[in-house]
Short mmCIF file of C-alpha atoms in Angstrom, two decimals:
data_model
loop_
_atom_site.label_atom_id
_atom_site.label_comp_id
_atom_site.label_asym_id
_atom_site.label_seq_id
_atom_site.Cartn_x
_atom_site.Cartn_y
_atom_site.Cartn_z
CA MET A 1 147.50 -3.31 -93.85
CA GLY A 2 149.28 -2.51 -97.10
CA TYR A 3 148.26 -1.11 -100.45
CA VAL A 4 144.75 -1.92 -101.72
CA TYR A 5 144.44 -2.08 -105.51
CA TYR A 6 142.66 0.79 -107.25
CA PRO A 7 142.41 1.21 -111.05
CA PRO A 8 144.95 3.63 -112.58
CA ILE A 9 142.59 6.58 -112.99
CA PRO A 10 144.80 9.68 -112.67
CA ILE A 11 144.34 11.95 -109.66
CA VAL A 12 144.29 15.50 -111.01
CA ILE A 13 145.81 18.22 -108.82
CA PRO A 14 145.37 21.84 -109.99
CA LEU A 15 148.60 23.70 -109.15
CA VAL A 16 147.09 27.20 -109.26
CA GLY A 17 147.17 30.05 -106.80
CA GLU A 18 149.92 31.72 -104.79
CA GLU A 19 150.83 28.64 -102.72
CA TRP A 20 151.41 26.45 -105.77
CA PHE A 21 153.19 29.28 -107.59
CA GLU A 22 155.70 29.35 -104.73
CA LEU A 23 156.17 25.59 -105.02
CA ARG A 24 156.74 25.93 -108.78
CA LYS A 25 159.39 28.57 -108.03
CA GLN A 26 161.11 26.23 -105.59
CA ALA A 27 161.14 23.44 -108.18
CA GLN A 28 162.75 25.75 -110.74
CA GLU A 29 165.37 26.85 -108.22
CA LEU A 30 166.22 23.22 -107.43
CA ALA A 31 166.64 22.44 -111.13
CA LEU A 32 169.03 25.40 -111.47
CA LYS A 33 170.93 24.47 -108.32
CA THR A 34 171.46 20.81 -109.17
CA GLY A 35 172.61 21.52 -112.75
CA ARG A 36 172.47 19.17 -115.70
CA LEU A 37 173.88 15.66 -115.85
CA LYS A 38 175.42 14.31 -119.02
CA GLY A 39 173.32 12.54 -121.62
CA PRO A 40 169.80 13.01 -123.00
CA GLN A 41 168.31 11.13 -120.05
CA SER A 42 169.12 14.11 -117.80
CA GLY A 43 166.51 16.23 -119.57
CA SER A 44 166.37 19.98 -120.01
CA GLU A 45 166.15 22.41 -117.11
CA ALA A 46 162.37 22.59 -117.63
CA GLU A 47 162.04 18.78 -117.66
CA ARG A 48 164.13 18.42 -114.49
CA SER A 49 162.05 21.07 -112.74
CA TYR A 50 158.89 19.09 -113.64
CA GLY A 51 160.31 16.08 -111.79
CA PHE A 52 161.14 18.16 -108.72
CA LEU A 53 157.66 19.69 -108.75
CA ALA A 54 155.94 16.29 -108.90
CA GLN A 55 158.10 15.03 -106.07
CA MET A 56 157.33 18.14 -103.99
CA VAL A 57 153.57 17.71 -104.47
CA ILE A 58 153.76 14.09 -103.30
CA ARG A 59 156.01 14.92 -100.35
CA LYS A 60 153.55 17.64 -99.32
CA ALA A 61 150.58 15.23 -99.52
CA LEU A 62 152.40 12.60 -97.43
CA GLY A 63 153.81 15.03 -94.87
CA LEU A 64 157.40 14.17 -95.80
CA PRO A 65 160.26 16.67 -95.35
CA PRO A 66 161.29 18.93 -98.25
CA ILE A 67 163.86 17.79 -100.82
CA ASP A 68 167.45 18.07 -99.62
CA PRO A 69 169.59 18.67 -102.75
CA GLU A 70 172.76 17.92 -100.76
CA LYS A 71 171.54 14.41 -99.96
CA ASP A 72 171.65 11.74 -102.67
CA GLU A 73 170.00 8.55 -101.43
CA GLY A 74 169.68 6.91 -104.86
CA SER A 75 165.91 7.46 -104.93
CA ASP A 76 163.50 10.38 -104.61
CA LEU A 77 161.76 9.47 -101.36
CA THR A 78 161.43 6.69 -98.79
CA LEU A 79 157.97 5.60 -97.65
CA PRO A 80 157.16 4.75 -94.00
CA SER A 81 157.45 1.04 -94.91
CA GLY A 82 161.00 1.52 -96.17
CA VAL A 83 160.05 1.23 -99.87
CA LYS A 84 162.24 3.56 -101.93
CA VAL A 85 160.41 5.40 -104.70
CA ASP A 86 161.35 7.44 -107.75
CA VAL A 87 158.80 9.96 -109.02
CA LYS A 88 158.69 10.13 -112.83
CA CYS A 89 157.17 13.14 -114.53
CA ARG A 90 156.92 14.16 -118.15
CA GLY A 91 154.96 17.17 -119.22
CA GLY A 92 153.32 18.99 -122.07
CA THR A 93 150.58 21.41 -122.96
CA LEU A 94 147.95 18.67 -123.34
CA PRO A 95 146.10 16.95 -120.48
CA PHE A 96 146.89 13.32 -119.71
CA GLU A 97 144.37 11.08 -121.50
CA GLU A 98 144.08 7.38 -120.76
CA ASN A 99 142.81 6.87 -124.31
CA TYR A 100 143.04 9.25 -127.25
CA GLU A 101 142.07 9.16 -130.92
CA GLY A 102 144.81 8.36 -133.43
CA SER A 103 144.90 7.88 -137.17
CA GLY A 104 142.20 5.80 -138.80
CA GLY A 105 139.67 6.71 -136.10
CA PHE A 106 141.05 4.07 -133.70
CA MET A 107 141.70 4.88 -130.06
CA ARG A 108 145.22 4.59 -128.68
CA GLU A 109 146.11 3.70 -125.10
CA ALA A 110 148.39 5.99 -123.06
CA LYS A 111 151.91 4.94 -122.14
CA HIS A 112 154.69 6.08 -119.84
CA ASN A 113 158.38 6.18 -120.66
CA PHE A 114 161.46 5.30 -118.62
CA PHE A 115 165.07 6.00 -119.49
CA ALA A 116 166.63 2.52 -119.74
CA SER A 117 169.91 3.87 -118.32
CA GLN A 118 168.09 4.77 -115.09
CA VAL A 119 166.08 1.56 -114.76
CA TYR A 120 169.24 -0.56 -115.15
CA ASN A 121 171.54 1.68 -113.09
CA ASP A 122 172.53 -0.29 -109.97
CA LYS A 123 173.52 2.94 -108.18
CA LEU A 124 169.86 3.97 -108.18
CA ASN A 125 168.06 1.93 -105.52
CA ALA A 126 164.37 2.69 -106.10
CA ASN A 127 162.09 -0.31 -105.55
CA ALA A 128 159.11 1.33 -107.27
CA TYR A 129 158.12 4.22 -109.52
CA ILE A 130 155.26 6.70 -109.28
CA LEU A 131 154.19 7.93 -112.72
CA THR A 132 152.94 11.48 -113.18
CA HIS A 133 152.22 13.96 -115.97
CA LEU A 134 152.40 17.76 -115.74
CA GLU A 135 150.00 19.77 -117.90
CA THR A 136 151.44 23.21 -118.61
CA PRO A 137 150.45 26.45 -120.34
CA LYS A 138 151.66 26.86 -123.91
CA ALA A 139 155.31 27.64 -124.60
CA PRO A 140 157.22 28.85 -127.67
CA LYS A 141 157.19 26.20 -130.42
CA GLY A 142 159.81 23.50 -129.96
CA SER A 143 160.43 24.09 -126.25
CA LYS A 144 159.02 23.02 -122.90
CA THR A 145 157.07 25.52 -120.80
CA PRO A 146 159.52 26.69 -118.10
CA LEU A 147 158.62 26.92 -114.44
CA PRO A 148 157.44 28.82 -112.51
CA GLY A 149 155.08 30.59 -114.92
CA THR A 150 152.95 33.31 -113.35
CA PRO A 151 150.61 33.31 -110.32
CA SER A 152 147.59 33.95 -112.55
CA GLN A 153 148.11 31.00 -114.91
CA ARG A 154 145.47 28.33 -114.36
CA LYS A 155 146.62 25.51 -116.62
CA TRP A 156 149.23 24.00 -114.33
CA LYS A 157 147.92 20.53 -113.39
CA LEU A 158 149.64 17.42 -112.08
CA TYR A 159 148.20 14.01 -112.97
CA VAL A 160 149.27 11.26 -110.56
CA CYS A 161 148.65 8.09 -112.57
CA GLY A 162 149.80 5.17 -110.42
CA TRP A 163 152.77 3.07 -109.40
CA VAL A 164 154.74 0.03 -110.58
CA SER A 165 157.67 -1.95 -109.22
CA ARG A 166 161.06 -1.41 -110.82
CA GLU A 167 161.52 -5.14 -111.46
CA ARG A 168 158.20 -5.32 -113.30
CA VAL A 169 159.31 -2.49 -115.59
CA LYS A 170 162.46 -4.50 -116.33
CA LYS A 171 160.49 -7.72 -116.81
CA GLU A 172 157.69 -6.60 -119.12
CA GLY A 173 158.27 -3.04 -120.29
CA VAL A 174 159.26 -2.83 -123.97
CA TYR A 175 162.84 -1.64 -124.48
CA LEU A 176 163.24 0.60 -127.54
CA PRO A 177 166.78 1.62 -128.53
CA ARG A 178 167.58 5.20 -129.45
CA GLY A 179 166.20 6.04 -132.91
CA SER A 180 163.20 3.69 -132.58
CA ILE A 181 159.95 5.26 -133.71
CA THR A 182 156.77 5.50 -131.67
CA GLU A 183 153.31 6.83 -132.38
CA GLN A 184 152.14 10.03 -130.72
CA GLY A 185 148.68 11.34 -131.51
CA LYS A 186 148.31 11.08 -135.28
CA GLY A 187 152.02 11.28 -136.00
CA TRP A 188 155.34 9.57 -135.31
CA PHE A 189 158.62 10.59 -133.76
CA SER A 190 161.94 8.88 -133.00
CA TYR A 191 163.37 8.47 -129.51
CA ARG A 192 166.53 10.43 -128.74
CA SER A 193 167.60 8.00 -126.02
CA ASP A 194 167.15 4.36 -125.03
CA GLU A 195 163.61 4.11 -123.66
CA ILE A 196 161.29 1.59 -122.00
CA GLU A 197 157.57 1.88 -122.70
CA PHE A 198 155.06 0.82 -120.05
CA TYR A 199 151.32 1.32 -120.52
CA ASN A 200 149.17 3.27 -118.09
CA ARG A 201 146.38 0.68 -117.96
CA HIS A 202 148.76 -1.78 -116.25
CA LEU A 203 149.78 0.50 -113.38
CA GLN A 204 148.36 0.21 -109.88
CA GLY A 205 146.36 3.35 -109.11
CA PHE A 206 145.52 5.50 -106.11
CA LYS A 207 142.15 6.54 -104.73
CA ASP A 208 143.88 9.24 -102.69
CA LEU A 209 147.47 10.53 -102.69
CA LYS A 210 147.87 9.31 -99.13
CA ASP A 211 147.50 5.75 -100.48
CA ILE A 212 151.10 6.08 -101.70
CA ALA A 213 152.26 5.75 -98.09
CA THR A 214 150.54 2.35 -97.77
CA ILE A 215 152.86 0.60 -100.29
CA THR A 216 154.91 -2.06 -98.50
CA PRO A 217 157.81 -4.30 -99.58
CA GLU A 218 155.26 -7.14 -99.81
CA ASP A 219 153.14 -5.08 -102.23
CA VAL A 220 156.23 -4.42 -104.36
CA LYS A 221 157.00 -8.15 -104.40
CA ARG A 222 153.44 -9.01 -105.46
CA ASP A 223 153.65 -6.47 -108.26
CA GLU A 224 156.92 -7.99 -109.46
CA GLU A 225 155.19 -11.39 -109.74
CA ARG A 226 152.12 -10.25 -111.71
CA PRO A 227 151.42 -12.07 -115.00
CA LEU A 228 152.73 -10.51 -118.20
CA SER A 229 150.66 -7.61 -119.57
CA LEU A 230 150.58 -6.24 -123.13
CA HIS A 231 152.60 -3.05 -123.53
CA LEU A 232 151.59 -2.00 -127.02
CA THR A 233 148.67 0.00 -128.32
CA SER A 234 145.95 -2.33 -129.56
CA VAL A 235 146.52 -0.91 -133.06
CA ASP A 236 150.26 -1.68 -132.96
CA ALA A 237 149.57 -5.20 -131.67
CA VAL A 238 147.37 -5.85 -134.72
CA ARG A 239 149.99 -4.33 -137.04
CA ILE A 240 152.67 -6.59 -135.60
CA ALA A 241 150.42 -9.66 -135.76
CA ASN A 242 149.73 -8.96 -139.45
CA ASP A 243 153.47 -8.63 -140.10
CA LEU A 244 154.11 -11.93 -138.30
CA VAL A 245 151.58 -13.62 -140.60
CA GLY A 246 153.47 -12.28 -143.62
CA LEU A 247 156.76 -13.54 -142.15
CA GLY A 248 155.28 -17.00 -141.58
CA VAL A 249 155.71 -16.80 -137.79
CA ILE A 250 152.02 -17.06 -136.88
CA ASN A 251 148.90 -17.99 -138.84
CA LYS A 252 145.92 -15.82 -139.79
CA GLU A 253 143.76 -17.38 -137.08
CA THR A 254 146.18 -16.14 -134.40
CA ALA A 255 146.20 -12.67 -135.93
CA GLU A 256 142.39 -12.67 -135.87
CA PHE A 257 142.52 -13.69 -132.19
CA VAL A 258 144.64 -10.59 -131.49
CA LYS A 259 142.02 -8.37 -133.16
CA ARG A 260 139.11 -9.99 -131.31
CA ASP A 261 140.84 -10.02 -127.95
CA LEU A 262 141.74 -6.34 -128.21
CA GLY A 263 138.37 -5.28 -129.62
CA ILE A 264 139.70 -4.00 -132.95
CA ASN A 265 137.09 -3.98 -135.69
CA GLY A 266 138.16 -3.13 -139.23
CA ASN A 267 141.57 -2.56 -140.78
CA VAL A 268 144.14 -0.61 -138.81
CA PRO A 269 145.94 2.22 -140.64
CA PRO A 270 149.46 1.48 -141.92
CA ILE A 271 152.60 3.11 -140.62
CA LEU A 272 153.65 4.14 -144.13
CA SER A 273 151.43 6.33 -146.32
CA PRO A 274 148.69 4.49 -148.24
CA ASN A 275 150.11 6.12 -151.37
CA GLN A 276 153.24 3.99 -151.01
CA TYR A 277 151.11 0.84 -151.04
CA TYR A 278 149.34 2.00 -154.19
CA HIS A 279 152.66 2.85 -155.81
CA LEU A 280 154.04 -0.64 -155.18
CA LEU A 281 150.91 -2.28 -156.62
CA ARG A 282 151.10 -0.13 -159.75
CA TRP A 283 154.77 -1.04 -160.17
CA LEU A 284 153.90 -4.72 -159.75
CA LYS A 285 151.13 -4.27 -162.33
CA SER A 286 153.67 -2.80 -164.78
CA LYS A 287 155.72 -5.98 -164.29
CA GLY A 288 152.67 -8.16 -164.95
CA LYS A 289 152.57 -9.54 -161.42
CA VAL A 290 149.20 -8.08 -160.31
CA ASN A 291 146.15 -6.58 -162.00
CA ASP A 292 143.36 -4.09 -161.33
CA ASN A 293 141.60 -6.59 -159.06
CA ASN A 294 144.49 -6.34 -156.60
CA ILE A 295 144.28 -2.55 -156.62
CA GLU A 296 140.52 -2.72 -156.04
CA LYS A 297 141.11 -4.98 -153.03
CA LEU A 298 143.46 -2.37 -151.58
CA MET A 299 140.86 0.34 -152.21
CA ALA A 300 138.46 -1.54 -149.93
CA ILE A 301 141.08 -1.44 -147.16
CA MET A 302 142.67 2.01 -147.45
CA LYS A 303 142.11 5.15 -149.51
CA GLU A 304 144.72 6.86 -151.67
CA ILE A 305 145.44 10.42 -150.54
CA GLU A 306 145.32 13.23 -153.10
CA TYR A 307 147.23 16.50 -152.89
CA LYS A 308 144.81 19.36 -152.22
CA GLY A 309 147.21 22.26 -151.84
#
């Protein structure tokens, strides 16, 4: 019997106490020992240690041998079925949230990121990925919290979110070249490397960490053949649909279908500041192309923001 589907509700593992402190130390030592590869996809020492720590936690749960830094098999671990798996881990001081509030009061869906150079690297032979998130104590501004921390810190938590086949990431993940912008919380940032976005709600989850060992080559194949899923926040999907209406690619009825299907009620906030919309309308008014009625229509959709010091 192979893997049995479970929704991608993260398993939360508190990494507190002396035993986990020792494991955090080992992860840091591995990151130091293996050094840094070239390119932004290699990550900082802290980021690399996060990946080692996540892999160690999973190996421990499955009863697999410790990491051998001298052995490069092209993947992080091999399951009893022969499926080769890479463990992906990104971390931060916030907990992993499947949905979080963004600008305009609309909820945003959580996503995971892959370095495109790793997904398309034929020398890496992983069949599937396990996606995790490490919640850490606070660090100095602008840097990642380094391992191992201290034995008394209680905020170290690993979220094991689910798994996905490598081919499915290639097939339906959204490739975003370096410099592309993406929304995070109530702000935006640009990617410093070529990335692939894949949304958490479309992973296959685990009821227990030991379920990882049940994944078979047949399960991987079935995942590869799943129908296409939407890998955008619902808000971004509506934004794009509205743009496509303006470009004449789709009609308003199709854009309304997107809103209904994704459960979006009301007008989504723009990417640019509302003040830039108001500025354009006032310029058009000065050219005699629009009037106050047009500005009033915009007021019903978005509010101008005043400087308050």
